[in-house]
Amino acid sequence: QVQLVESGGGSVQAGGSLRLSCVASGSISSINDMGWYRQAPGKQRELVATITRGSATRYADSVKGRFTISRDNAKNTVYLQMNSLKPEDTAVYYCKADVIRMGFVVRSAYWGQGTQVTVSS
């Protein structure tokens, strides 16, 4: 099996910063795309940022210039540096990874359990 564990969430005031981490572990052969998504109360889950194995990145317009996604392939870890946080960034943030498990050739998507980010005004 594969597990994704997020950390780094918390409560900050507007304008502050947080850094989220997500570590993938288990029976992993390789990880392709990794990403961060978020879900605010009463809203659908939305993409925040994604990064390919070769470190090509994509961001939601709402976070461009404020958030930076990065990864460490050797550690199966993806990060999200969040600066200039706004109250509208408040949500549960989820990590996602497209994983090829050992002994398999097909990718499967795995999700973390989520970490709460709360930004107060």
CSV table of N, CA and C in Angstrom, one decimal:
chain,number,residue,atom,x,y,z
A,1,GLN,N,0.8,-1.2,0.0
A,1,GLN,CA,0.0,0.0,0.0
A,1,GLN,C,0.9,1.2,0.0
A,2,VAL,N,0.2,2.4,-0.2
A,2,VAL,CA,0.9,3.7,-0.3
A,2,VAL,C,0.2,4.6,0.7
A,3,GLN,N,1.0,5.4,1.5
A,3,GLN,CA,0.4,6.3,2.4
A,3,GLN,C,1.0,7.7,2.1
A,4,LEU,N,0.2,8.7,2.2
A,4,LEU,CA,0.6,10.1,2.1
A,4,LEU,C,0.3,10.8,3.4
A,5,VAL,N,1.3,11.5,4.0
A,5,VAL,CA,1.0,12.1,5.2
A,5,VAL,C,1.5,13.6,5.1
A,6,GLU,N,0.5,14.5,5.3
A,6,GLU,CA,0.8,15.9,5.3
A,6,GLU,C,1.1,16.4,6.7
A,7,SER,N,1.8,17.5,6.7
A,7,SER,CA,2.1,18.2,7.9
A,7,SER,C,2.3,19.7,7.6
A,8,GLY,N,2.3,20.5,8.6
A,8,GLY,CA,2.7,22.0,8.5
A,8,GLY,C,1.5,22.9,8.5
A,9,GLY,N,0.3,22.4,8.6
A,9,GLY,CA,-0.9,23.3,8.6
A,9,GLY,C,-0.9,24.0,10.0
A,10,GLY,N,-1.9,25.0,10.1
A,10,GLY,CA,-2.0,25.7,11.3
A,10,GLY,C,-2.8,26.9,11.1
A,11,SER,N,-2.7,27.8,12.1
A,11,SER,CA,-3.5,29.1,12.1
A,11,SER,C,-2.5,30.2,12.0
A,12,VAL,N,-2.7,31.2,11.1
A,12,VAL,CA,-1.9,32.3,11.0
A,12,VAL,C,-2.7,33.6,10.7
A,13,GLN,N,-2.2,34.7,10.9
A,13,GLN,CA,-2.9,35.9,10.5
A,13,GLN,C,-2.6,36.2,9.0
A,14,ALA,N,-3.5,37.0,8.5
A,14,ALA,CA,-3.4,37.4,7.1
A,14,ALA,C,-2.0,38.1,6.9
A,15,GLY,N,-1.4,37.7,5.7
A,15,GLY,CA,0.0,38.2,5.5
A,15,GLY,C,1.1,37.3,5.9
A,16,GLY,N,0.7,36.3,6.7
A,16,GLY,CA,1.7,35.4,7.2
A,16,GLY,C,2.0,34.3,6.2
A,17,SER,N,2.9,33.3,6.7
A,17,SER,CA,3.4,32.2,5.8
A,17,SER,C,3.2,30.9,6.5
A,18,LEU,N,3.1,29.9,5.8
A,18,LEU,CA,3.1,28.5,6.2
A,18,LEU,C,3.8,27.6,5.2
A,19,ARG,N,4.4,26.5,5.6
A,19,ARG,CA,5.0,25.6,4.6
A,19,ARG,C,4.4,24.2,4.9
A,20,LEU,N,3.7,23.7,3.9
A,20,LEU,CA,3.2,22.3,4.0
A,20,LEU,C,4.2,21.3,3.4
A,21,SER,N,4.2,20.1,4.0
A,21,SER,CA,5.0,19.0,3.5
A,21,SER,C,4.1,17.8,3.4
A,22,CYS,N,4.4,16.9,2.4
A,22,CYS,CA,3.7,15.7,2.3
A,22,CYS,C,4.7,14.6,1.9
A,23,VAL,N,4.7,13.6,2.7
A,23,VAL,CA,5.7,12.5,2.4
A,23,VAL,C,4.9,11.2,2.0
A,24,ALA,N,5.3,10.6,0.9
A,24,ALA,CA,4.7,9.4,0.4
A,24,ALA,C,5.6,8.2,0.8
A,25,SER,N,5.0,7.2,1.3
A,25,SER,CA,5.7,6.0,1.7
A,25,SER,C,4.9,4.7,1.4
A,26,GLY,N,5.6,3.6,1.4
A,26,GLY,CA,5.0,2.3,1.1
A,26,GLY,C,5.7,1.7,-0.1
A,27,SER,N,4.9,0.9,-0.8
A,27,SER,CA,5.4,0.1,-1.9
A,27,SER,C,5.4,0.9,-3.2
A,28,ILE,N,6.4,1.8,-3.3
A,28,ILE,CA,6.5,2.8,-4.3
A,28,ILE,C,7.6,2.4,-5.3
A,29,SER,N,7.3,2.3,-6.6
A,29,SER,CA,8.3,2.2,-7.6
A,29,SER,C,8.7,3.6,-8.1
A,30,SER,N,7.7,4.4,-8.4
A,30,SER,CA,8.0,5.8,-8.8
A,30,SER,C,6.8,6.6,-8.7
A,31,ILE,N,7.0,7.9,-8.6
A,31,ILE,CA,5.9,8.9,-8.4
A,31,ILE,C,6.0,9.9,-9.6
A,32,ASN,N,4.9,10.0,-10.3
A,32,ASN,CA,4.9,11.0,-11.4
A,32,ASN,C,4.4,12.4,-10.8
A,33,ASP,N,3.3,12.9,-11.2
A,33,ASP,CA,2.8,14.2,-10.8
A,33,ASP,C,2.5,14.1,-9.3
A,34,MET,N,2.8,15.2,-8.6
A,34,MET,CA,2.4,15.4,-7.2
A,34,MET,C,1.7,16.8,-7.2
A,35,GLY,N,0.8,16.9,-6.2
A,35,GLY,CA,0.1,18.2,-6.2
A,35,GLY,C,-0.6,18.5,-4.8
A,36,TRP,N,-1.1,19.7,-4.7
A,36,TRP,CA,-1.8,20.2,-3.6
A,36,TRP,C,-3.2,20.6,-4.0
A,37,TYR,N,-4.2,20.2,-3.3
A,37,TYR,CA,-5.6,20.7,-3.5
A,37,TYR,C,-6.1,21.2,-2.2
A,38,ARG,N,-7.2,21.9,-2.3
A,38,ARG,CA,-7.8,22.4,-1.0
A,38,ARG,C,-9.3,22.4,-1.2
A,39,GLN,N,-9.9,22.3,0.0
A,39,GLN,CA,-11.4,22.3,0.1
A,39,GLN,C,-11.9,23.2,1.2
A,40,ALA,N,-12.5,24.3,0.9
A,40,ALA,CA,-13.1,25.1,1.9
A,40,ALA,C,-14.5,24.7,2.3
A,41,PRO,N,-15.0,25.0,3.5
A,41,PRO,CA,-16.4,24.6,3.9
A,41,PRO,C,-17.4,25.0,2.8
A,42,GLY,N,-18.2,24.0,2.4
A,42,GLY,CA,-19.3,24.3,1.5
A,42,GLY,C,-18.9,24.4,0.0
A,43,LYS,N,-17.6,24.2,-0.2
A,43,LYS,CA,-17.1,24.3,-1.6
A,43,LYS,C,-16.5,23.0,-2.1
A,44,GLN,N,-16.3,22.9,-3.4
A,44,GLN,CA,-15.7,21.7,-4.0
A,44,GLN,C,-14.2,21.8,-3.8
A,45,ARG,N,-13.6,20.6,-3.8
A,45,ARG,CA,-12.1,20.6,-3.8
A,45,ARG,C,-11.6,21.2,-5.1
A,46,GLU,N,-10.5,22.0,-4.9
A,46,GLU,CA,-9.9,22.7,-6.1
A,46,GLU,C,-8.4,22.5,-6.1
A,47,LEU,N,-7.9,22.6,-7.3
A,47,LEU,CA,-6.4,22.5,-7.5
A,47,LEU,C,-5.8,23.7,-7.0
A,48,VAL,N,-4.7,23.5,-6.3
A,48,VAL,CA,-3.8,24.7,-5.8
A,48,VAL,C,-2.6,24.7,-6.7
A,49,ALA,N,-1.9,23.6,-6.8
A,49,ALA,CA,-0.6,23.6,-7.5
A,49,ALA,C,-0.2,22.1,-7.8
A,50,THR,N,0.4,21.9,-8.9
A,50,THR,CA,0.9,20.6,-9.3
A,50,THR,C,2.4,20.7,-9.7
A,51,ILE,N,3.1,19.6,-9.7
A,51,ILE,CA,4.5,19.6,-10.1
A,51,ILE,C,4.8,18.2,-10.7
A,52,THR,N,5.4,18.2,-11.8
A,52,THR,CA,5.8,16.9,-12.5
A,52,THR,C,7.1,16.4,-11.8
A,53,ARG,N,7.4,15.2,-12.2
A,53,ARG,CA,8.7,14.6,-11.7
A,53,ARG,C,9.9,15.4,-12.2
A,54,GLY,N,9.8,16.1,-13.3
A,54,GLY,CA,10.8,16.9,-13.8
A,54,GLY,C,10.7,18.4,-13.3
A,55,SER,N,9.8,18.6,-12.3
A,55,SER,CA,9.6,19.9,-11.7
A,55,SER,C,9.0,21.0,-12.5
A,56,ALA,N,8.2,20.6,-13.5
A,56,ALA,CA,7.4,21.6,-14.2
A,56,ALA,C,6.2,21.8,-13.3
A,57,THR,N,5.8,23.1,-13.1
A,57,THR,CA,4.8,23.5,-12.2
A,57,THR,C,3.6,24.1,-12.8
A,58,ARG,N,2.5,24.0,-12.1
A,58,ARG,CA,1.2,24.7,-12.5
A,58,ARG,C,0.5,25.2,-11.3
A,59,TYR,N,-0.1,26.4,-11.4
A,59,TYR,CA,-0.7,27.0,-10.2
A,59,TYR,C,-2.1,27.5,-10.6
A,60,ALA,N,-3.0,27.5,-9.6
A,60,ALA,CA,-4.3,28.1,-9.7
A,60,ALA,C,-4.0,29.7,-9.8
A,61,ASP,N,-4.8,30.4,-10.5
A,61,ASP,CA,-4.6,31.8,-10.7
A,61,ASP,C,-4.6,32.5,-9.3
A,62,SER,N,-5.4,32.0,-8.4
A,62,SER,CA,-5.6,32.7,-7.1
A,62,SER,C,-4.4,32.6,-6.2
A,63,VAL,N,-3.5,31.7,-6.5
A,63,VAL,CA,-2.3,31.6,-5.7
A,63,VAL,C,-1.0,32.0,-6.4
A,64,LYS,N,-1.0,32.2,-7.7
A,64,LYS,CA,0.2,32.6,-8.4
A,64,LYS,C,0.9,33.8,-7.8
A,65,GLY,N,2.2,33.7,-7.7
A,65,GLY,CA,3.0,34.7,-7.1
A,65,GLY,C,3.0,34.7,-5.6
A,66,ARG,N,2.2,33.9,-4.9
A,66,ARG,CA,2.2,33.8,-3.5
A,66,ARG,C,2.6,32.4,-3.0
A,67,PHE,N,2.3,31.4,-3.7
A,67,PHE,CA,2.6,30.0,-3.3
A,67,PHE,C,3.6,29.4,-4.2
A,68,THR,N,4.5,28.5,-3.7
A,68,THR,CA,5.5,27.8,-4.5
A,68,THR,C,5.5,26.4,-4.1
A,69,ILE,N,5.3,25.5,-5.2
A,69,ILE,CA,5.4,24.1,-5.0
A,69,ILE,C,6.8,23.6,-5.4
A,70,SER,N,7.2,22.6,-4.6
A,70,SER,CA,8.5,22.0,-4.9
A,70,SER,C,8.5,20.5,-4.5
A,71,ARG,N,9.5,19.8,-4.9
A,71,ARG,CA,9.5,18.4,-4.5
A,71,ARG,C,11.0,17.9,-4.4
A,72,ASP,N,11.1,16.8,-3.6
A,72,ASP,CA,12.4,16.1,-3.4
A,72,ASP,C,12.1,14.7,-3.8
A,73,ASN,N,12.5,14.3,-5.0
A,73,ASN,CA,12.2,13.0,-5.5
A,73,ASN,C,12.9,11.9,-4.7
A,74,ALA,N,14.1,12.2,-4.1
A,74,ALA,CA,14.8,11.2,-3.3
A,74,ALA,C,14.0,10.9,-2.0
A,75,LYS,N,13.3,11.9,-1.6
A,75,LYS,CA,12.5,11.7,-0.3
A,75,LYS,C,11.0,11.5,-0.5
A,76,ASN,N,10.6,11.4,-1.8
A,76,ASN,CA,9.2,11.2,-2.1
A,76,ASN,C,8.3,12.2,-1.4
A,77,THR,N,8.8,13.4,-1.4
A,77,THR,CA,8.2,14.5,-0.6
A,77,THR,C,7.8,15.7,-1.6
A,78,VAL,N,6.7,16.3,-1.3
A,78,VAL,CA,6.3,17.5,-2.0
A,78,VAL,C,6.0,18.6,-1.0
A,79,TYR,N,6.3,19.8,-1.3
A,79,TYR,CA,6.2,20.9,-0.4
A,79,TYR,C,5.3,22.0,-1.0
A,80,LEU,N,4.7,22.8,-0.1
A,80,LEU,CA,4.0,24.0,-0.6
A,80,LEU,C,4.3,25.1,0.3
A,81,GLN,N,5.1,26.1,-0.2
A,81,GLN,CA,5.4,27.3,0.6
A,81,GLN,C,4.3,28.3,0.3
A,82,MET,N,3.6,28.8,1.3
A,82,MET,CA,2.5,29.7,1.2
A,82,MET,C,2.9,31.0,1.8
A,83,ASN,N,3.0,32.1,1.1
A,83,ASN,CA,3.3,33.4,1.6
A,83,ASN,C,2.1,34.3,1.3
A,84,SER,N,2.1,35.4,2.0
A,84,SER,CA,1.1,36.5,1.8
A,84,SER,C,-0.3,35.8,1.9
A,85,LEU,N,-0.5,35.0,2.9
A,85,LEU,CA,-1.8,34.3,3.1
A,85,LEU,C,-2.9,35.2,3.3
A,86,LYS,N,-4.1,34.9,2.8
A,86,LYS,CA,-5.3,35.6,2.8
A,86,LYS,C,-6.4,34.8,3.5
A,87,PRO,N,-7.4,35.4,4.1
A,87,PRO,CA,-8.5,34.6,4.8
A,87,PRO,C,-9.1,33.7,3.8
A,88,GLU,N,-9.2,34.0,2.5
A,88,GLU,CA,-9.8,33.1,1.5
A,88,GLU,C,-9.0,31.9,1.2
A,89,ASP,N,-7.8,31.8,1.8
A,89,ASP,CA,-6.9,30.6,1.6
A,89,ASP,C,-7.3,29.6,2.7
A,90,THR,N,-8.2,29.9,3.6
A,90,THR,CA,-8.6,29.0,4.6
A,90,THR,C,-9.3,27.8,4.0
A,91,ALA,N,-8.8,26.6,4.4
A,91,ALA,CA,-9.3,25.4,3.8
A,91,ALA,C,-8.5,24.2,4.4
A,92,VAL,N,-9.0,23.0,4.1
A,92,VAL,CA,-8.3,21.8,4.3
A,92,VAL,C,-7.4,21.5,3.1
A,93,TYR,N,-6.1,21.4,3.2
A,93,TYR,CA,-5.2,21.2,2.1
A,93,TYR,C,-4.9,19.7,2.0
A,94,TYR,N,-5.0,19.2,0.8
A,94,TYR,CA,-4.8,17.7,0.6
A,94,TYR,C,-3.6,17.6,-0.4
A,95,CYS,N,-2.8,16.6,-0.1
A,95,CYS,CA,-1.7,16.2,-1.0
A,95,CYS,C,-2.2,15.1,-1.9
A,96,LYS,N,-1.8,15.1,-3.2
A,96,LYS,CA,-2.1,14.0,-4.1
A,96,LYS,C,-0.8,13.6,-4.8
A,97,ALA,N,-0.7,12.3,-5.1
A,97,ALA,CA,0.5,11.7,-5.8
A,97,ALA,C,0.0,10.7,-6.8
A,98,ASP,N,0.5,10.7,-8.0
A,98,ASP,CA,0.3,9.7,-9.0
A,98,ASP,C,1.4,8.7,-8.9
A,99,VAL,N,1.1,7.5,-8.4
A,99,VAL,CA,2.1,6.5,-7.9
A,99,VAL,C,2.1,5.3,-8.8
A,100,ILE,N,3.2,4.8,-9.2
A,100,ILE,CA,3.3,3.4,-9.7
A,100,ILE,C,3.9,2.5,-8.6
A,101,ARG,N,3.1,1.6,-8.2
A,101,ARG,CA,3.5,0.7,-7.1
A,101,ARG,C,4.5,-0.3,-7.6
A,102,MET,N,5.3,-0.9,-6.8
A,102,MET,CA,6.2,-1.9,-7.1
A,102,MET,C,5.5,-3.1,-7.7
A,103,GLY,N,5.9,-3.6,-8.8
A,103,GLY,CA,5.3,-4.8,-9.4
A,103,GLY,C,4.1,-4.4,-10.3
A,104,PHE,N,3.8,-3.1,-10.4
A,104,PHE,CA,2.7,-2.7,-11.3
A,104,PHE,C,3.2,-1.8,-12.4
A,105,VAL,N,2.4,-1.6,-13.4
A,105,VAL,CA,2.8,-0.6,-14.5
A,105,VAL,C,1.8,0.5,-14.6
A,106,VAL,N,0.7,0.4,-14.0
A,106,VAL,CA,-0.4,1.4,-14.1
A,106,VAL,C,-0.2,2.4,-12.9
A,107,ARG,N,-0.4,3.7,-13.2
A,107,ARG,CA,-0.4,4.7,-12.1
A,107,ARG,C,-1.8,4.7,-11.4
A,108,SER,N,-1.7,5.0,-10.1
A,108,SER,CA,-2.9,5.2,-9.3
A,108,SER,C,-2.7,6.5,-8.5
A,109,ALA,N,-3.8,7.1,-8.3
A,109,ALA,CA,-3.8,8.4,-7.5
A,109,ALA,C,-4.0,8.1,-6.0
A,110,TYR,N,-3.2,8.7,-5.2
A,110,TYR,CA,-3.3,8.5,-3.8
A,110,TYR,C,-3.5,9.9,-3.2
A,111,TRP,N,-4.2,10.0,-2.1
A,111,TRP,CA,-4.5,11.2,-1.4
A,111,TRP,C,-4.1,11.1,0.1
A,112,GLY,N,-3.6,12.3,0.6
A,112,GLY,CA,-3.4,12.4,2.0
A,112,GLY,C,-4.7,12.6,2.8
A,113,GLN,N,-4.6,12.7,4.1
A,113,GLN,CA,-5.8,12.8,4.9
A,113,GLN,C,-6.2,14.3,5.1
A,114,GLY,N,-5.3,15.2,4.7
A,114,GLY,CA,-5.6,16.6,4.8
A,114,GLY,C,-5.0,17.3,6.0
A,115,THR,N,-4.7,18.6,5.8
A,115,THR,CA,-4.2,19.4,6.9
A,115,THR,C,-4.9,20.7,6.9
A,116,GLN,N,-5.4,21.2,8.0
A,116,GLN,CA,-6.2,22.4,8.1
A,116,GLN,C,-5.3,23.7,8.1
A,117,VAL,N,-5.6,24.6,7.2
A,117,VAL,CA,-5.0,25.9,7.2
A,117,VAL,C,-6.0,27.0,7.5
A,118,THR,N,-5.8,27.8,8.5
A,118,THR,CA,-6.8,28.8,8.8
A,118,THR,C,-6.1,30.2,8.9
A,119,VAL,N,-6.6,31.1,8.1
A,119,VAL,CA,-6.0,32.4,8.0
A,119,VAL,C,-7.0,33.4,8.5
A,120,SER,N,-6.6,34.2,9.6
A,120,SER,CA,-7.5,35.1,10.2
A,120,SER,C,-7.2,36.5,9.7
A,121,SER,N,-8.2,37.4,9.7
A,121,SER,CA,-8.0,38.8,9.2
A,121,SER,C,-7.6,39.7,10.3
